[in-house]
Short mmCIF file of C-alpha atoms in Angstrom, two decimals:
data_model
loop_
_atom_site.label_atom_id
_atom_site.label_comp_id
_atom_site.label_asym_id
_atom_site.label_seq_id
_atom_site.Cartn_x
_atom_site.Cartn_y
_atom_site.Cartn_z
CA MET D 1 -12.66 -39.85 -3.19
CA ASN D 2 -13.83 -36.86 -1.13
CA THR D 3 -16.81 -36.50 -3.41
CA ILE D 4 -17.83 -40.07 -2.69
CA ARG D 5 -17.40 -39.54 1.03
CA ASN D 6 -19.55 -36.39 0.86
CA TYR D 7 -22.17 -38.24 -1.14
CA LEU D 8 -22.36 -40.98 1.47
CA ASP D 9 -22.38 -38.44 4.33
CA ASN D 10 -25.33 -36.78 2.65
CA MET D 11 -27.21 -40.03 2.27
CA PHE D 12 -26.74 -40.78 5.95
CA LEU D 13 -27.50 -37.24 7.08
CA GLY D 14 -30.15 -37.18 9.78
CA LEU D 15 -30.16 -40.92 10.40
CA PRO D 16 -29.77 -42.03 14.02
CA GLN D 17 -26.15 -42.91 14.76
CA THR D 18 -26.80 -46.43 16.00
CA GLU D 19 -24.08 -49.04 15.92
CA ASP D 20 -25.77 -50.76 12.95
CA VAL D 21 -25.98 -47.53 10.98
CA THR D 22 -22.37 -46.58 11.64
CA ARG D 23 -21.21 -50.04 10.61
CA ALA D 24 -23.31 -49.96 7.43
CA LYS D 25 -21.85 -46.62 6.47
CA LYS D 26 -18.32 -47.80 7.10
CA GLU D 27 -18.76 -50.95 5.04
CA LEU D 28 -20.52 -49.21 2.18
CA LEU D 29 -17.70 -46.69 2.09
CA ALA D 30 -15.13 -49.50 1.99
CA MET D 31 -16.92 -51.10 -0.97
CA MET D 32 -17.18 -47.81 -2.81
CA GLU D 33 -13.55 -47.06 -2.11
CA ASP D 34 -12.43 -50.44 -3.48
CA LYS D 35 -14.51 -49.93 -6.59
CA TYR D 36 -13.24 -46.38 -7.05
CA ASN D 37 -9.59 -47.43 -6.71
CA GLU D 38 -9.98 -50.24 -9.19
CA LEU D 39 -11.75 -48.03 -11.73
CA LYS D 40 -8.95 -45.49 -11.39
CA ASP D 41 -6.33 -48.23 -11.84
CA SER D 42 -8.11 -49.42 -14.97
CA GLY D 43 -7.54 -45.99 -16.52
CA LYS D 44 -10.84 -44.22 -15.79
CA THR D 45 -10.66 -40.52 -15.02
CA GLU D 46 -11.54 -39.20 -11.57
CA ASN D 47 -14.97 -38.01 -12.76
CA GLU D 48 -15.79 -41.22 -14.61
CA ALA D 49 -14.86 -43.30 -11.57
CA ILE D 50 -16.96 -41.15 -9.23
CA GLY D 51 -19.89 -41.24 -11.65
CA ILE D 52 -19.86 -45.04 -11.90
CA VAL D 53 -19.47 -45.59 -8.16
CA ILE D 54 -22.35 -43.25 -7.34
CA SER D 55 -24.67 -44.58 -10.05
CA GLU D 56 -24.12 -48.13 -8.81
CA PHE D 57 -24.54 -47.31 -5.14
CA GLY D 58 -28.23 -48.15 -5.05
CA ASN D 59 -30.90 -46.85 -2.73
CA LEU D 60 -30.82 -46.39 1.02
CA ASP D 61 -34.46 -47.54 1.20
CA GLU D 62 -33.18 -51.09 0.88
CA LEU D 63 -31.35 -50.79 4.17
CA GLY D 64 -34.34 -49.51 6.15
CA ASP D 65 -35.50 -52.94 7.22
CA THR D 66 -32.13 -54.44 7.93
CA LEU D 67 -30.97 -51.48 9.99
CA GLY D 68 -34.21 -51.10 11.90
CA ILE D 69 -34.66 -47.52 10.74
CA LYS D 70 -37.38 -47.92 8.15
CA GLN D 71 -39.50 -45.14 9.66
CA VAL D 72 -36.62 -42.71 9.81
CA ILE D 73 -35.75 -43.32 6.17
CA LYS D 74 -39.37 -42.87 5.19
CA ASN D 75 -39.50 -39.51 6.99
CA LYS D 76 -36.23 -38.50 5.42
CA ASN D 77 -37.68 -39.20 2.01
CA ASP D 78 -40.52 -36.80 2.75
CA VAL D 79 -37.99 -33.97 2.64
CA PRO D 80 -38.44 -32.22 -0.72
CA ILE D 81 -35.68 -32.22 -3.29
CA ILE D 82 -34.76 -28.91 -4.89
CA SER D 83 -34.23 -29.28 -8.61
CA TYR D 84 -31.29 -27.98 -10.59
CA GLU D 85 -33.52 -25.38 -12.27
CA GLU D 86 -34.97 -24.11 -8.99
CA ALA D 87 -31.52 -23.78 -7.46
CA LYS D 88 -30.22 -21.94 -10.51
CA ASN D 89 -33.22 -19.58 -10.57
CA TYR D 90 -32.81 -18.82 -6.89
CA ILE D 91 -29.16 -17.85 -7.34
CA GLU D 92 -29.99 -15.73 -10.42
CA ASP D 93 -32.89 -13.96 -8.70
CA SER D 94 -30.81 -13.29 -5.59
CA LYS D 95 -28.07 -11.80 -7.73
CA SER D 96 -30.40 -9.61 -9.78
CA THR D 97 -32.34 -8.20 -6.83
CA ALA D 98 -29.28 -7.59 -4.62
CA PRO D 99 -28.28 -4.18 -6.05
CA LYS D 100 -31.82 -2.88 -5.56
CA THR D 101 -32.18 -4.17 -2.02
CA ALA D 102 -28.75 -2.75 -1.28
CA LEU D 103 -29.89 0.61 -2.68
CA GLY D 104 -32.93 0.48 -0.39
CA VAL D 105 -30.68 -0.02 2.63
CA LEU D 106 -28.37 2.75 1.45
CA LEU D 107 -31.28 5.19 1.19
CA CYS D 108 -32.44 4.34 4.71
CA ILE D 109 -28.97 4.85 6.17
CA ILE D 110 -28.39 8.20 4.52
CA SER D 111 -31.95 9.39 5.19
CA PRO D 112 -30.97 11.79 8.04
CA ILE D 113 -28.21 13.31 5.94
CA THR D 114 -30.05 16.39 4.59
CA MET D 115 -31.03 17.33 8.10
CA LEU D 116 -27.46 16.99 9.32
CA ILE D 117 -26.07 19.05 6.46
CA LEU D 118 -28.67 21.80 6.88
CA ILE D 119 -28.06 22.00 10.63
CA GLY D 120 -24.31 21.99 10.08
CA LEU D 121 -24.42 24.75 7.49
CA ARG D 122 -26.70 26.84 9.70
CA GLU D 123 -23.98 26.87 12.38
CA PHE D 124 -21.74 28.49 9.79
CA ASN D 125 -24.51 30.96 9.03
CA PHE D 126 -24.63 29.79 5.41
CA VAL D 127 -28.31 29.13 5.84
CA ASN D 128 -30.22 31.76 7.67
CA VAL D 129 -33.44 30.02 8.55
CA LYS D 130 -35.06 29.11 11.85
CA GLU D 131 -33.82 25.75 13.20
CA ASP D 132 -37.37 24.35 13.45
CA LEU D 133 -37.90 24.92 9.77
CA LEU D 134 -34.62 23.20 8.91
CA ILE D 135 -35.54 20.18 10.99
CA ALA D 136 -38.94 20.04 9.32
CA ALA D 137 -37.34 20.19 5.86
CA GLY D 138 -34.82 17.55 6.90
CA LEU D 139 -37.59 15.31 8.18
CA VAL D 140 -39.49 15.56 4.91
CA VAL D 141 -36.41 14.39 2.99
CA LEU D 142 -35.82 11.68 5.60
CA ILE D 143 -39.33 10.35 5.24
CA ILE D 144 -39.14 10.39 1.44
CA LEU D 145 -35.82 8.51 1.47
CA VAL D 146 -37.00 5.94 4.01
CA ALA D 147 -40.25 5.44 2.11
CA THR D 148 -38.35 4.93 -1.15
CA GLY D 149 -35.94 2.57 0.56
CA VAL D 150 -38.71 0.55 2.16
CA SER D 151 -40.64 0.38 -1.12
CA TYR D 152 -37.51 -1.15 -2.68
CA PHE D 153 -37.37 -3.77 0.07
CA ILE D 154 -41.00 -4.68 -0.36
CA LYS D 155 -40.83 -4.78 -4.13
CA PHE D 156 -37.73 -6.91 -4.37
CA SER D 157 -38.14 -9.03 -1.30
CA SER D 158 -41.54 -10.09 -2.64
CA LYS D 159 -39.68 -11.31 -5.70
CA LEU D 160 -37.68 -13.62 -3.48
CA GLU D 161 -40.65 -14.51 -1.29
CA LYS D 162 -41.30 -17.76 -3.11
CA TYR D 163 -37.88 -18.96 -1.95
CA ASP D 164 -38.52 -18.18 1.73
CA ASP D 165 -39.20 -21.85 2.39
CA LEU D 166 -35.58 -22.65 1.59
CA LYS D 167 -34.42 -20.56 4.53
CA VAL D 168 -36.58 -22.20 7.17
CA ASN D 169 -37.46 -25.70 5.97
CA LEU D 170 -35.24 -28.70 5.36
CA PHE D 171 -34.69 -29.90 1.80
CA GLU D 172 -32.18 -31.87 -0.20
CA LEU D 173 -30.17 -31.26 -3.35
CA ASP D 174 -29.23 -33.98 -5.76
CA TYR D 175 -25.57 -34.55 -6.42
CA GLU D 176 -25.37 -32.58 -9.67
CA THR D 177 -27.16 -29.54 -8.23
CA GLU D 178 -24.96 -29.49 -5.18
CA GLN D 179 -21.85 -29.51 -7.36
CA MET D 180 -23.23 -26.61 -9.38
CA VAL D 181 -23.94 -24.58 -6.23
CA ARG D 182 -20.49 -25.34 -4.83
CA ASN D 183 -18.94 -24.14 -8.08
CA VAL D 184 -20.87 -20.87 -7.96
CA GLN D 185 -19.79 -20.41 -4.36
CA LYS D 186 -16.18 -21.06 -5.24
CA GLN D 187 -16.26 -18.61 -8.16
CA ASN D 188 -17.66 -15.87 -5.95
CA GLU D 189 -15.53 -16.58 -2.94
CA GLN D 190 -12.82 -14.07 -3.82
CA THR D 191 -15.27 -11.26 -4.65
CA TYR D 192 -17.18 -11.92 -1.47
CA LYS D 193 -14.15 -12.05 0.78
CA SER D 194 -12.62 -8.88 -0.62
CA ALA D 195 -15.97 -7.06 -0.41
CA VAL D 196 -16.28 -8.03 3.24
CA SER D 197 -12.75 -6.94 4.11
CA ILE D 198 -13.07 -3.63 2.23
CA SER D 199 -16.36 -2.92 3.97
CA VAL D 200 -15.04 -3.82 7.41
CA VAL D 201 -12.06 -1.50 6.93
CA CYS D 202 -14.47 1.25 5.81
CA TYR D 203 -16.70 0.68 8.83
CA ILE D 204 -13.73 1.18 11.11
CA LEU D 205 -12.49 4.22 9.18
CA SER D 206 -15.99 5.69 9.23
CA ALA D 207 -15.48 6.61 12.89
CA LEU D 208 -12.49 8.79 11.99
CA PRO D 209 -14.37 11.95 10.88
CA ILE D 210 -16.25 12.03 14.19
CA ILE D 211 -13.08 11.50 16.22
CA ILE D 212 -10.82 13.87 14.29
CA THR D 213 -13.12 16.88 13.74
CA PRO D 214 -13.26 17.98 17.42
CA LEU D 215 -9.46 17.87 17.49
CA ILE D 216 -9.22 20.24 14.53
CA SER D 217 -11.95 22.68 15.33
CA GLU D 218 -14.34 23.56 18.13
CA VAL D 219 -17.04 24.74 15.74
CA GLU D 220 -20.16 22.71 16.37
CA GLY D 221 -21.34 22.79 12.76
CA LEU D 222 -18.27 20.90 11.69
CA SER D 223 -18.95 17.99 14.04
CA VAL D 224 -22.50 17.68 12.71
CA LEU D 225 -21.13 17.61 9.15
CA SER D 226 -18.60 14.97 10.16
CA VAL D 227 -21.48 12.71 11.19
CA ALA D 228 -22.89 13.15 7.67
CA ILE D 229 -19.58 12.00 6.19
CA THR D 230 -19.55 8.98 8.53
CA LEU D 231 -23.06 8.07 7.43
CA ILE D 232 -22.08 8.23 3.77
CA ILE D 233 -19.12 5.89 4.35
CA VAL D 234 -21.28 3.46 6.35
CA ALA D 235 -23.99 3.56 3.68
CA LEU D 236 -21.58 2.84 0.83
CA SER D 237 -19.88 0.01 2.73
CA THR D 238 -23.21 -1.57 3.51
CA TYR D 239 -24.33 -1.21 -0.11
CA ASN D 240 -21.13 -2.93 -1.24
CA ILE D 241 -21.42 -5.77 1.23
CA ILE D 242 -25.09 -6.53 0.48
CA ASN D 243 -24.53 -6.35 -3.24
CA LYS D 244 -21.45 -8.56 -3.31
CA SER D 245 -22.60 -11.13 -0.79
CA SER D 246 -25.87 -12.00 -2.51
CA SER D 247 -24.74 -15.08 -4.41
CA ASN D 248 -22.69 -16.30 -1.48
CA GLU D 249 -25.76 -15.95 0.70
CA ALA D 250 -27.90 -17.82 -1.84
CA CYS D 251 -25.32 -20.63 -1.95
CA ASN D 252 -25.33 -20.87 1.85
CA VAL D 253 -29.10 -21.16 1.78
CA LEU D 254 -28.96 -23.91 -0.86
CA LEU D 255 -26.15 -25.83 0.79
CA GLN D 256 -27.80 -25.38 4.19
CA GLU D 257 -24.62 -23.99 5.63
CA GLY D 258 -23.82 -21.12 8.00
CA ASP D 259 -26.97 -19.41 9.27
CA TYR D 260 -29.12 -21.88 7.34
CA SER D 261 -27.60 -25.08 8.67
CA VAL D 262 -29.84 -28.02 9.48
CA LYS D 263 -29.06 -27.34 13.14
CA ASN D 264 -30.22 -23.71 12.99
CA LYS D 265 -33.31 -24.63 11.01
CA SER D 266 -34.48 -27.03 13.66
CA ASN D 267 -33.90 -24.30 16.25
CA LYS D 268 -37.25 -22.52 15.95
CA ALA D 269 -36.53 -20.40 19.04
CA PHE D 270 -33.70 -18.69 17.21
CA GLN D 271 -35.89 -17.83 14.24
CA THR D 272 -38.57 -16.27 16.41
CA VAL D 273 -36.09 -14.36 18.53
CA SER D 274 -34.34 -12.88 15.51
CA LYS D 275 -37.60 -11.66 13.97
CA VAL D 276 -38.78 -10.03 17.20
CA TYR D 277 -35.32 -8.64 17.89
CA TRP D 278 -34.97 -6.68 14.66
CA CYS D 279 -38.53 -5.30 14.85
CA VAL D 280 -37.81 -4.02 18.37
CA ILE D 281 -34.53 -2.43 17.25
CA VAL D 282 -36.24 -0.56 14.39
CA ALA D 283 -38.99 0.61 16.76
CA VAL D 284 -36.46 1.82 19.34
CA TYR D 285 -34.43 3.63 16.68
CA LEU D 286 -37.38 5.48 15.20
CA GLY D 287 -39.05 6.14 18.57
CA TYR D 288 -35.92 7.47 20.25
CA SER D 289 -34.88 9.56 17.27
CA PHE D 290 -38.26 11.24 16.75
CA ILE D 291 -38.75 11.99 20.44
CA THR D 292 -35.27 13.32 21.20
CA ASN D 293 -34.44 14.57 17.72
CA ASN D 294 -30.98 13.21 18.36
CA TRP D 295 -30.56 11.83 14.83
CA ALA D 296 -26.88 12.66 14.93
CA MET D 297 -26.26 9.98 17.54
CA SER D 298 -29.15 7.53 17.33
CA TRP D 299 -27.76 5.68 14.27
CA ILE D 300 -25.21 4.15 16.62
CA ILE D 301 -27.90 1.63 17.56
CA TRP D 302 -27.23 -0.28 14.29
CA PRO D 303 -23.64 -1.42 14.87
CA VAL D 304 -24.44 -2.04 18.56
CA ALA D 305 -27.53 -4.09 17.65
CA GLY D 306 -25.50 -6.09 15.14
CA VAL D 307 -22.86 -7.07 17.69
CA LEU D 308 -25.50 -7.79 20.34
CA PHE D 309 -27.31 -10.05 17.87
CA GLY D 310 -24.16 -12.13 17.51
CA ALA D 311 -24.06 -12.54 21.29
CA ILE D 312 -27.73 -13.58 21.47
CA LYS D 313 -27.17 -16.10 18.66
CA ALA D 314 -24.21 -17.59 20.51
CA ILE D 315 -26.26 -17.99 23.70
CA LEU D 316 -29.16 -19.66 21.85
CA ASP D 317 -26.70 -21.98 20.10
CA VAL D 318 -25.32 -23.13 23.42
CA GLN D 319 -28.81 -23.72 24.82
CA SER D 320 -29.88 -25.83 21.88
CA MET F 1 -28.70 -55.01 -17.64
CA ILE F 2 -31.39 -57.20 -16.08
CA SER F 3 -34.17 -55.73 -14.02
CA SER F 4 -33.35 -56.27 -10.37
CA ASP F 5 -37.00 -57.14 -9.61
CA VAL F 6 -36.74 -60.41 -11.50
CA ILE F 7 -33.46 -61.47 -10.02
CA ARG F 8 -34.04 -60.34 -6.41
CA GLY F 9 -35.05 -63.76 -5.14
CA TYR F 10 -31.68 -65.14 -6.18
CA ASN F 11 -29.30 -62.45 -4.91
CA ASP F 12 -28.66 -64.57 -1.81
CA THR F 13 -27.87 -67.59 -3.96
CA MET F 14 -25.25 -65.69 -5.94
CA ILE F 15 -23.58 -64.36 -2.83
CA LEU F 16 -23.58 -67.76 -1.10
CA TYR F 17 -22.05 -69.34 -4.22
CA LEU F 18 -19.18 -66.86 -4.04
CA VAL F 19 -18.36 -67.61 -0.39
CA LEU F 20 -18.84 -71.37 -0.79
CA ASN F 21 -15.13 -71.98 -1.35
CA GLY F 22 -13.73 -69.57 1.21
CA PRO F 23 -14.47 -66.20 2.79
CA SER F 24 -14.75 -63.05 0.73
CA TYR F 25 -15.56 -59.35 1.23
CA GLY F 26 -18.02 -56.85 -0.21
CA TYR F 27 -16.26 -55.46 -3.21
CA GLU F 28 -14.72 -58.77 -4.28
CA ILE F 29 -18.17 -60.37 -4.31
CA SER F 30 -19.77 -57.56 -6.30
CA LYS F 31 -16.86 -57.61 -8.75
CA ARG F 32 -17.12 -61.37 -9.30
CA ILE F 33 -20.87 -61.13 -9.89
CA ARG F 34 -20.20 -58.53 -12.54
CA GLU F 35 -17.49 -60.64 -14.17
CA LEU F 36 -19.33 -63.97 -14.03
CA THR F 37 -22.42 -62.45 -15.63
CA ASN F 38 -20.38 -60.63 -18.28
CA GLU F 39 -21.56 -57.32 -16.81
CA LYS F 40 -25.19 -58.26 -17.49
CA TYR F 41 -25.92 -57.97 -13.80
CA VAL F 42 -24.41 -55.40 -11.45
CA MET F 43 -25.44 -55.68 -7.83
CA LYS F 44 -25.87 -52.28 -6.17
CA GLU F 45 -23.86 -51.71 -2.98
CA THR F 46 -26.99 -51.22 -0.89
CA THR F 47 -28.53 -54.45 -2.23
CA LEU F 48 -25.38 -56.37 -1.42
CA TYR F 49 -25.09 -54.94 2.05
CA SER F 50 -28.72 -55.56 2.97
CA ALA F 51 -28.33 -59.16 1.72
CA PHE F 52 -25.28 -59.56 3.98
CA LYS F 53 -27.20 -58.30 6.99
CA ARG F 54 -30.27 -60.42 6.26
CA MET F 55 -28.29 -63.61 5.79
CA GLU F 56 -26.18 -62.83 8.84
CA SER F 57 -29.28 -62.57 11.03
CA ASN F 58 -30.64 -65.78 9.46
CA GLY F 59 -27.39 -67.47 10.37
CA TYR F 60 -26.37 -68.28 6.76
CA ILE F 61 -23.15 -66.32 6.89
CA GLU F 62 -20.81 -64.94 9.55
CA ALA F 63 -18.90 -61.68 9.48
CA PHE F 64 -15.36 -61.32 10.77
CA SER F 65 -12.67 -58.73 10.31
CA GLY F 66 -9.50 -59.56 8.51
CA SER F 67 -7.16 -58.13 5.93
CA GLU F 68 -5.46 -59.17 2.73
CA THR F 69 -1.72 -59.85 2.93
CA ASN F 70 -0.92 -56.20 2.27
CA GLY F 71 -4.40 -54.71 2.24
CA LYS F 72 -6.47 -52.67 4.62
CA PRO F 73 -8.74 -54.17 7.29
CA ARG F 74 -12.03 -55.41 5.85
CA THR F 75 -15.17 -57.20 6.90
CA TYR F 76 -15.10 -60.72 5.50
CA TYR F 77 -18.01 -63.11 5.26
CA ARG F 78 -17.87 -66.89 5.56
CA ILE F 79 -20.65 -69.39 4.93
CA THR F 80 -22.10 -71.48 7.79
CA ASN F 81 -23.45 -75.03 7.59
CA GLU F 82 -26.92 -73.48 7.80
CA GLY F 83 -25.98 -71.35 4.80
CA LYS F 84 -24.75 -74.33 2.79
CA LYS F 85 -28.05 -76.07 3.45
CA TYR F 86 -29.99 -73.00 2.36
CA TYR F 87 -27.84 -72.67 -0.78
CA LYS F 88 -28.61 -76.27 -1.75
CA GLU F 89 -32.32 -75.62 -1.24
CA LYS F 90 -32.17 -72.55 -3.43
CA CYS F 91 -30.38 -74.50 -6.17
CA GLU F 92 -33.09 -77.15 -6.14
CA GLU F 93 -35.76 -74.46 -6.10
CA TRP F 94 -34.17 -72.87 -9.15
CA GLU F 95 -34.09 -76.15 -11.07
CA ILE F 96 -37.82 -76.45 -10.59
CA THR F 97 -38.48 -72.76 -11.24
CA GLN F 98 -36.51 -72.95 -14.45
CA GLU F 99 -38.33 -76.12 -15.52
CA VAL F 100 -41.72 -74.52 -14.84
CA ILE F 101 -41.08 -71.16 -16.50
CA GLU F 102 -39.41 -72.84 -19.45
CA LYS F 103 -42.77 -74.33 -20.43
CA PHE F 104 -44.11 -70.86 -21.08
CA ILE F 105 -41.24 -69.39 -23.03
CA LEU F 106 -41.42 -69.21 -26.83
CA LYS F 107 -38.25 -70.10 -28.66
CA GLU F 108 -37.25 -68.51 -31.94
CA ASN F 109 -37.53 -71.80 -33.86
CA ASP F 110 -40.99 -72.60 -32.45
CA HIS F 111 -43.58 -72.43 -35.20
CA GLU F 112 -45.90 -70.22 -33.08
CA TYR F 113 -43.28 -67.50 -32.90
CA ASN F 114 -43.45 -64.86 -35.61
#
């Protein structure tokens, strides 16, 4: 019966909630419910009953005139319908590109690591080279890693580019497709949830090396090395989370839930703000780090920016 | 199943017939249409509902809420005098329509049919 209710909710999605519309929905539901109950009583299975009820429901177009919402229904019908194949391809492509995108992010996060290790080892006099030279060497590695990482983004995000419309524009799924997507989401739910919790625990633990090292030893080299360890933990957690959340993300996009809800999509301000926001953060990170050379600390901008983004989103949600 | 295009003009007639002898509600009407036509015609829920609304605004039927002896609350429809008049008109119209169309329909035992 829930399936039928969802189906009807979907049909009425986006229609103005006038008294006539609400009454129509209520009565149609009552008729469908009666039919469903009787089919069940006559020995039909749940799925058969749902199938018959939905196939005999008819077309909302017929109600346009009587409910005085002909124009709204016409506009609603202009919304494209995503086919079963398209939805399936999108999920597959998201899944197959996720490990590579995740690798790109991982490379970017660990990019300062060579520099940190070299500087750390120099404090222990393992490496007996001028500091300037070490920084230069570290920078070369950093640039190579970032470049590789970014090239991964570009290569694999262009693969998903054709689906960008799904994230910003409204569309509809037919009943069968929606069921398929919900199944995929359900199958991946456990993997996704455990990946998120493992990664969150790791993020928290990643602060430990930085906190503990000064307690054990005063040697400055050690604290620089501890930052390297922290970065590795953060990088691996992020890799894990991006990789494991890809199909869940794709399902959210297709079901227009979470970040991609109909409400968010109509909130163009939010979309613009988020684009500008992340560009500014990247610029600040690179600018600050290159000018001050404080790579050991500057990475902290990422978690801070992430939390701040949540706050901005909440404010924009309230305003809309 | 019959194409709904052909039958559309007589959906109202069927519904009025079913409330002629006492009020009825959505599902009961659609069920009786299915049964009376031996499942040859199934009226879609949206068709039925828009017919209700149209006839209500034309004053052929009236909606009121009620419930079966042990059932849940439902919207019932009863026919008005206006509706009875309209039903009679439609019946007469059908007699003529049938008579007219009949002239153009080949029967299996007609010699022109092969």
